[in-house]
């Protein structure tokens, strides 16, 4: 089967229907949904139909035929949410999801929770039973609002057609502004059928919602004073830097005072790994020197990050010696885990710009050198043998190194959850922003395949490579069907160790090697891909891997590469859960 | 140290808002001991008064998590001496007790009053702090108490003037969505710092 590296709707744009003229006649609520989305600039919707959302799908039909909006039929609603996340993270736009009531809506839960934890803008629209049936346990009625309340930034149930445009306008404003997040709009069937006079006005203000704090210069001055008085300042770059598009400002700030920058898992790709001030990534399986030096710095400047427990380990021993500057747009994150000595409640971009003007240049050579020395230990004990093994079975790290070299660190890397995720995050040489897409806060297995699909749709011109464990792949592999049907040219690499590797590693280290239910007897992944008309190859030998990666990257369209890797390999360094980060183990 | 605190939350009028607020306490495993809500003098703005047993440190974080909700204007933690508060109790007592002259005196002396008298029971109302209401309960028991019920706390914050001015301004601006480019004068939190 010929795979085209493009989406059908984009190329087959026909003129069957002219652009929608302003509507003068009343239209259905369902049509109002689609027109509202178009007014918000939505190009792609990921979704799955069903009884309670049928009027909306019916309205979608004409707009799809005329090429005004594209719908991608996923194979499971969870896939739609992860695809929308991947789309949002690669394109910077809000991802959009459709699902029907009941089981359709409950299948969104994992993806909504994941997007909430990782601050990803998403608008999910669910169909609901008719308003008259609400609360009666009607067929496929579920309290979607109740279920999704704790995992959405906002949600709303709409029971009247005339409320649809306003609800959707608010949904987009809330999803994207401030600290972004997922929003759910549940629309009853009668509201979809009913008529309204359509008029769309984008939402710019909600009186009880202040998405962006006004920069407080006193806070900036206080932070600058701490930084100017420091000898060993240290930056932790989080996802907030990418969300605020503050990469340049961060680097200008760091360069002015010679401050080393470490990244969190979701902050990866904000700073190129080549940058002389970049020292690696922090956290449970992060690099040795940035973890150790967190407890050596005198001022810790946290930007757009929230001190997750995978970063801090035991909070009672975390950076006790350091004064903490915390730049954060969400006030609820300030002092939540780590008390800040100089909080800056602001957008990262604005805060960094202002701070750069207030800080002095300083000599930090010795401080930076200390990272290099620690780094040498990681190199000797871990990195070298991981990246350049000459014998034994294939290692995950060498596969990632080759992919990194062959893509020049410029591919969008989408990783799933487990050892392969940590190895890919450690060894892929990220060069440009927003090229790292992973499930950080939730750690959702099954994330990568649908997210990669969405990422490719959001940035067609970019190479998108998904790195997936054998366990994770089997959680959402049905999305191969979507990839085939919608001709999405995503490269899929399965790192197969026949184990739920990360859990097995914990069992080995902390449960006396009792491998309880972590060994996997796997199917023939290449045959499975073949069943979905996606070409692929299985590699077990070191001598074949380089050519196989070339073949994958040179094949137009989707491709699946299964790499059989060492079964009982471990990811080091490692900070055991809840232990002090200074107890990080190199082996 | 755990103590009883009063929390006030100012919200928009939206279905589900109680749920949204209580979820935040539940997640932190804080038990709500009482919750009262009603519309304020500003149409469309509701006030929740919540009492909890917790530490100040924890509650300072919790109110910020509450404020993060889209439909919340502000949330505050108050120490005991920052609020004037009352609770209301109703006591249902057997009518037989009325033939005992002492009870009317008891009602008067405790600043309570009789709300209604039926054939076999009558209802007494009293406002006050929790302990006073309980004391009254004890005193009424010998007279044949049938039922007792008590409201949550109603509280007025001593220093709330500027915040209420801010809310009033909101009320006057009926427009939920300002036209693009117009910044709301009160949009900045620090502008209404109290
Ligand atoms: C939905 C879900 N279920 C369970 C887990 C717990 N978990 C974390 S990593 C992991 C193993 C992943 O195995 P695999 O995909 O083979 O990747 P590997 O660690 O071997 O690279 C499991 C089971 C999870 N994160 N998400």
PDB file of C-alpha atoms in Angstrom, chain A residues 116 143 145-146 149-150 152-157 170 174 179 201-210 212-214 216 330-337 345, chain B residues 12 14 16 19-20 23 27-28 43-45 61 64-65 67-74 166 170-171 173 175-178 180-181 184 186-189 192:
ATOM      1  CA  UNK A 116      -4.476  18.466  33.095  1.00  0.00           C
ATOM      2  CA  UNK A 143     -22.403  12.238  34.855  1.00  0.00           C
ATOM      3  CA  UNK A 145     -19.415  16.803  34.374  1.00  0.00           C
ATOM      4  CA  UNK A 146     -19.078  15.184  37.792  1.00  0.00           C
ATOM      5  CA  UNK A 149     -14.557  18.024  37.399  1.00  0.00           C
ATOM      6  CA  UNK A 150     -11.273  17.230  39.154  1.00  0.00           C
ATOM      7  CA  UNK A 152     -10.376  19.542  33.779  1.00  0.00           C
ATOM      8  CA  UNK A 153      -9.464  23.193  34.085  1.00  0.00           C
ATOM      9  CA  UNK A 154     -13.144  23.916  33.475  1.00  0.00           C
ATOM     10  CA  UNK A 155     -16.203  22.068  32.264  1.00  0.00           C
ATOM     11  CA  UNK A 156     -19.762  22.947  31.418  1.00  0.00           C
ATOM     12  CA  UNK A 157     -22.970  21.250  30.442  1.00  0.00           C
ATOM     13  CA  UNK A 170     -15.200  30.387  26.898  1.00  0.00           C
ATOM     14  CA  UNK A 174      -9.841  29.031  29.283  1.00  0.00           C
ATOM     15  CA  UNK A 179      -1.713  27.934  32.708  1.00  0.00           C
ATOM     16  CA  UNK A 201     -17.837  36.315  19.610  1.00  0.00           C
ATOM     17  CA  UNK A 202     -14.496  35.128  20.903  1.00  0.00           C
ATOM     18  CA  UNK A 203     -14.104  35.277  24.679  1.00  0.00           C
ATOM     19  CA  UNK A 204     -11.399  37.587  25.991  1.00  0.00           C
ATOM     20  CA  UNK A 205     -12.390  38.107  29.579  1.00  0.00           C
ATOM     21  CA  UNK A 206     -14.111  36.320  32.418  1.00  0.00           C
ATOM     22  CA  UNK A 207     -14.632  38.474  35.465  1.00  0.00           C
ATOM     23  CA  UNK A 208     -13.698  35.840  38.026  1.00  0.00           C
ATOM     24  CA  UNK A 209     -10.653  34.580  36.098  1.00  0.00           C
ATOM     25  CA  UNK A 210      -7.258  36.239  36.001  1.00  0.00           C
ATOM     26  CA  UNK A 212      -2.087  36.334  33.593  1.00  0.00           C
ATOM     27  CA  UNK A 213      -0.859  38.145  36.658  1.00  0.00           C
ATOM     28  CA  UNK A 214       0.565  41.601  36.219  1.00  0.00           C
ATOM     29  CA  UNK A 216       5.161  42.759  40.164  1.00  0.00           C
ATOM     30  CA  UNK A 330      -0.037  29.630  38.688  1.00  0.00           C
ATOM     31  CA  UNK A 331      -0.002  31.133  42.155  1.00  0.00           C
ATOM     32  CA  UNK A 332      -1.208  27.877  43.707  1.00  0.00           C
ATOM     33  CA  UNK A 333       2.135  26.282  42.764  1.00  0.00           C
ATOM     34  CA  UNK A 334       4.193  28.839  44.665  1.00  0.00           C
ATOM     35  CA  UNK A 335       5.172  27.502  48.121  1.00  0.00           C
ATOM     36  CA  UNK A 336       3.054  24.384  47.427  1.00  0.00           C
ATOM     37  CA  UNK A 337       5.955  21.952  47.724  1.00  0.00           C
ATOM     38  CA  UNK A 345       4.084  35.246  40.251  1.00  0.00           C
TER      39      UNK A 345
ATOM     40  CA  UNK B  12     -20.019  33.096  40.475  1.00  0.00           C
ATOM     41  CA  UNK B  14     -22.831  28.273  38.649  1.00  0.00           C
ATOM     42  CA  UNK B  16     -21.613  22.486  40.471  1.00  0.00           C
ATOM     43  CA  UNK B  19     -18.734  20.311  44.253  1.00  0.00           C
ATOM     44  CA  UNK B  20     -15.694  21.973  42.746  1.00  0.00           C
ATOM     45  CA  UNK B  23     -13.288  18.290  45.941  1.00  0.00           C
ATOM     46  CA  UNK B  27      -8.224  15.617  48.007  1.00  0.00           C
ATOM     47  CA  UNK B  28      -6.266  17.079  50.905  1.00  0.00           C
ATOM     48  CA  UNK B  43     -26.372  39.897  42.194  1.00  0.00           C
ATOM     49  CA  UNK B  44     -24.806  36.741  40.847  1.00  0.00           C
ATOM     50  CA  UNK B  45     -22.006  36.597  43.413  1.00  0.00           C
ATOM     51  CA  UNK B  61      -2.307  26.451  50.029  1.00  0.00           C
ATOM     52  CA  UNK B  64      -4.984  29.249  46.343  1.00  0.00           C
ATOM     53  CA  UNK B  65      -6.092  25.977  44.802  1.00  0.00           C
ATOM     54  CA  UNK B  67      -8.939  30.459  43.656  1.00  0.00           C
ATOM     55  CA  UNK B  68      -7.508  28.619  40.674  1.00  0.00           C
ATOM     56  CA  UNK B  69     -11.049  27.521  39.785  1.00  0.00           C
ATOM     57  CA  UNK B  70     -12.378  29.658  36.973  1.00  0.00           C
ATOM     58  CA  UNK B  71     -15.615  30.718  38.689  1.00  0.00           C
ATOM     59  CA  UNK B  72     -14.047  31.757  41.972  1.00  0.00           C
ATOM     60  CA  UNK B  73     -13.408  35.423  42.706  1.00  0.00           C
ATOM     61  CA  UNK B  74     -11.390  35.038  45.877  1.00  0.00           C
ATOM     62  CA  UNK B 166     -14.221  45.406  44.312  1.00  0.00           C
ATOM     63  CA  UNK B 170     -17.943  43.770  39.229  1.00  0.00           C
ATOM     64  CA  UNK B 171     -21.669  43.770  39.806  1.00  0.00           C
ATOM     65  CA  UNK B 173     -20.276  45.805  34.991  1.00  0.00           C
ATOM     66  CA  UNK B 175     -20.788  42.561  30.782  1.00  0.00           C
ATOM     67  CA  UNK B 176     -19.085  39.245  31.289  1.00  0.00           C
ATOM     68  CA  UNK B 177     -16.817  39.687  28.312  1.00  0.00           C
ATOM     69  CA  UNK B 178     -15.127  43.014  27.789  1.00  0.00           C
ATOM     70  CA  UNK B 180     -10.858  42.992  23.012  1.00  0.00           C
ATOM     71  CA  UNK B 181      -8.099  45.315  24.078  1.00  0.00           C
ATOM     72  CA  UNK B 184     -10.484  45.285  33.264  1.00  0.00           C
ATOM     73  CA  UNK B 186      -9.712  45.007  38.587  1.00  0.00           C
ATOM     74  CA  UNK B 187      -8.199  42.228  36.518  1.00  0.00           C
ATOM     75  CA  UNK B 188      -4.996  42.324  38.504  1.00  0.00           C
ATOM     76  CA  UNK B 189      -5.116  40.499  41.766  1.00  0.00           C
ATOM     77  CA  UNK B 192      -7.361  44.322  45.152  1.00  0.00           C
TER      78      UNK B 192
END
